[in-house]
Coordinates of N, CA and C in Angstrom, one line a residue:
M1 N -20.5 -7.2 -33.2 CA -20.2 -8.3 -32.2 C -21.0 -8.0 -30.9
E2 N -21.7 -9.0 -30.4 CA -22.5 -8.9 -29.2 C -21.9 -9.7 -28.1
Y3 N -22.0 -9.2 -26.9 CA -21.5 -9.9 -25.8 C -22.6 -10.4 -24.9
P4 N -22.5 -11.5 -24.3 CA -23.5 -12.0 -23.4 C -23.7 -11.2 -22.2
E5 N -24.9 -11.1 -21.7 CA -25.2 -10.3 -20.5 C -24.5 -10.9 -19.3
P6 N -23.9 -10.0 -18.5 CA -23.1 -10.5 -17.3 C -24.1 -11.1 -16.3
P7 N -23.6 -12.1 -15.5 CA -24.5 -12.7 -14.5 C -24.6 -11.9 -13.2
L8 N -25.4 -10.8 -13.3 CA -25.5 -9.9 -12.2 C -26.1 -10.5 -10.9
E9 N -27.0 -11.4 -11.1 CA -27.7 -12.0 -9.9 C -26.6 -12.9 -9.2
E10 N -25.8 -13.6 -9.9 CA -24.8 -14.4 -9.2 C -23.8 -13.5 -8.5
W11 N -23.4 -12.4 -9.2 CA -22.4 -11.5 -8.5 C -23.0 -10.9 -7.3
A12 N -24.3 -10.6 -7.3 CA -24.9 -10.0 -6.2 C -25.0 -11.0 -5.0
K13 N -25.2 -12.2 -5.3 CA -25.2 -13.3 -4.2 C -23.8 -13.4 -3.6
D14 N -22.8 -13.4 -4.4 CA -21.4 -13.5 -3.9 C -21.1 -12.3 -3.0
L15 N -21.5 -11.1 -3.4 CA -21.2 -9.9 -2.6 C -22.0 -9.9 -1.3
N16 N -23.1 -10.5 -1.2 CA -24.0 -10.5 0.0 C -23.6 -11.5 1.0
K17 N -22.7 -12.4 0.7 CA -22.3 -13.5 1.6 C -21.7 -12.9 2.9
D18 N -22.0 -13.5 4.0 CA -21.3 -13.0 5.3 C -19.9 -13.4 5.2
R19 N -19.0 -12.5 5.6 CA -17.6 -12.8 5.7 C -17.2 -12.7 7.1
T20 N -16.5 -13.7 7.6 CA -15.9 -13.7 8.9 C -14.4 -13.9 8.8
F21 N -13.8 -13.3 9.8 CA -12.3 -13.4 9.9 C -11.9 -14.1 11.1
S22 N -10.9 -14.9 11.0 CA -10.5 -15.7 12.2 C -9.6 -14.9 13.1
D23 N -9.5 -15.3 14.3 CA -8.6 -14.6 15.3 C -7.2 -14.7 14.8
E24 N -6.9 -15.8 14.1 CA -5.5 -16.0 13.6 C -5.2 -14.9 12.6
S25 N -6.1 -14.7 11.6 CA -5.8 -13.7 10.6 C -5.7 -12.3 11.2
M26 N -6.6 -12.0 12.2 CA -6.5 -10.7 12.8 C -5.2 -10.5 13.5
Q27 N -4.7 -11.5 14.2 CA -3.4 -11.4 14.8 C -2.3 -11.2 13.8
E28 N -2.3 -11.8 12.7 CA -1.3 -11.6 11.6 C -1.4 -10.1 11.2
V29 N -2.5 -9.6 11.0 CA -2.7 -8.2 10.6 C -2.1 -7.2 11.6
L30 N -2.4 -7.5 12.9 CA -1.9 -6.6 14.0 C -0.4 -6.7 14.1
E31 N 0.1 -7.9 13.9 CA 1.6 -8.1 14.0 C 2.3 -7.3 12.9
E32 N 1.7 -7.4 11.7 CA 2.3 -6.7 10.6 C 2.2 -5.2 10.8
S33 N 1.1 -4.7 11.4 CA 1.0 -3.3 11.7 C 2.1 -2.9 12.8
R34 N 2.3 -3.7 13.8 CA 3.3 -3.4 14.8 C 4.7 -3.3 14.1
K35 N 5.0 -4.2 13.2 CA 6.3 -4.2 12.5 C 6.5 -2.9 11.7
R36 N 5.4 -2.6 11.0 CA 5.5 -1.3 10.2 C 5.7 -0.1 11.1
A37 N 5.0 -0.1 12.2 CA 5.1 1.1 13.1 C 6.5 1.2 13.7
K38 N 7.1 0.0 14.0 CA 8.5 0.0 14.5 C 9.5 0.5 13.5
Q39 N 9.3 0.1 12.2 CA 10.1 0.5 11.1 C 10.0 2.0 10.9
A40 N 8.8 2.5 10.9 CA 8.5 3.9 10.7 C 9.2 4.7 11.8
A41 N 9.1 4.2 13.1 CA 9.8 4.9 14.2 C 11.3 5.0 14.0
K42 N 11.9 3.9 13.5 CA 13.3 3.9 13.3 C 13.7 4.9 12.2
T43 N 12.9 4.9 11.1 CA 13.1 5.8 10.0 C 13.0 7.3 10.5
A44 N 12.0 7.5 11.3 CA 11.8 8.9 11.8 C 13.0 9.3 12.7
K45 N 13.5 8.4 13.5 CA 14.7 8.7 14.4 C 15.9 9.1 13.5
R46 N 16.1 8.3 12.5 CA 17.3 8.6 11.6 C 17.1 9.9 10.9
S47 N 15.9 10.3 10.5 CA 15.7 11.5 9.7 C 15.6 12.7 10.6
G48 N 15.4 12.5 11.9 CA 15.2 13.6 12.8 C 13.8 14.2 12.8
K49 N 12.9 13.6 12.0 CA 11.6 14.1 12.0 C 10.7 13.4 13.0
K50 N 9.8 14.1 13.6 CA 8.9 13.6 14.5 C 7.6 13.2 13.8
R51 N 7.1 12.0 14.1 CA 5.8 11.5 13.5 C 4.7 11.7 14.5
F52 N 3.6 12.0 14.0 CA 2.4 12.2 14.8 C 1.3 11.2 14.3
G53 N 0.4 10.8 15.1 CA -0.7 10.0 14.7 C -0.5 8.6 15.2
I54 N -1.2 7.7 14.6 CA -1.2 6.3 15.0 C 0.1 5.6 14.5
F55 N 0.5 5.9 13.3 CA 1.7 5.2 12.8 C 2.9 6.1 12.8

């Protein structure tokens, strides 16, 4: 059984496209990060462990 050759040129074109992100999507990501950081801080308080680093 033979398989057709994959369209490597098409895939390469898709990978090389410029990608831009809107301010709105960046705000959503930052808000989710803040929520997770708050939740981690609450969990750390309950467990008595101190967390270090960004999160």
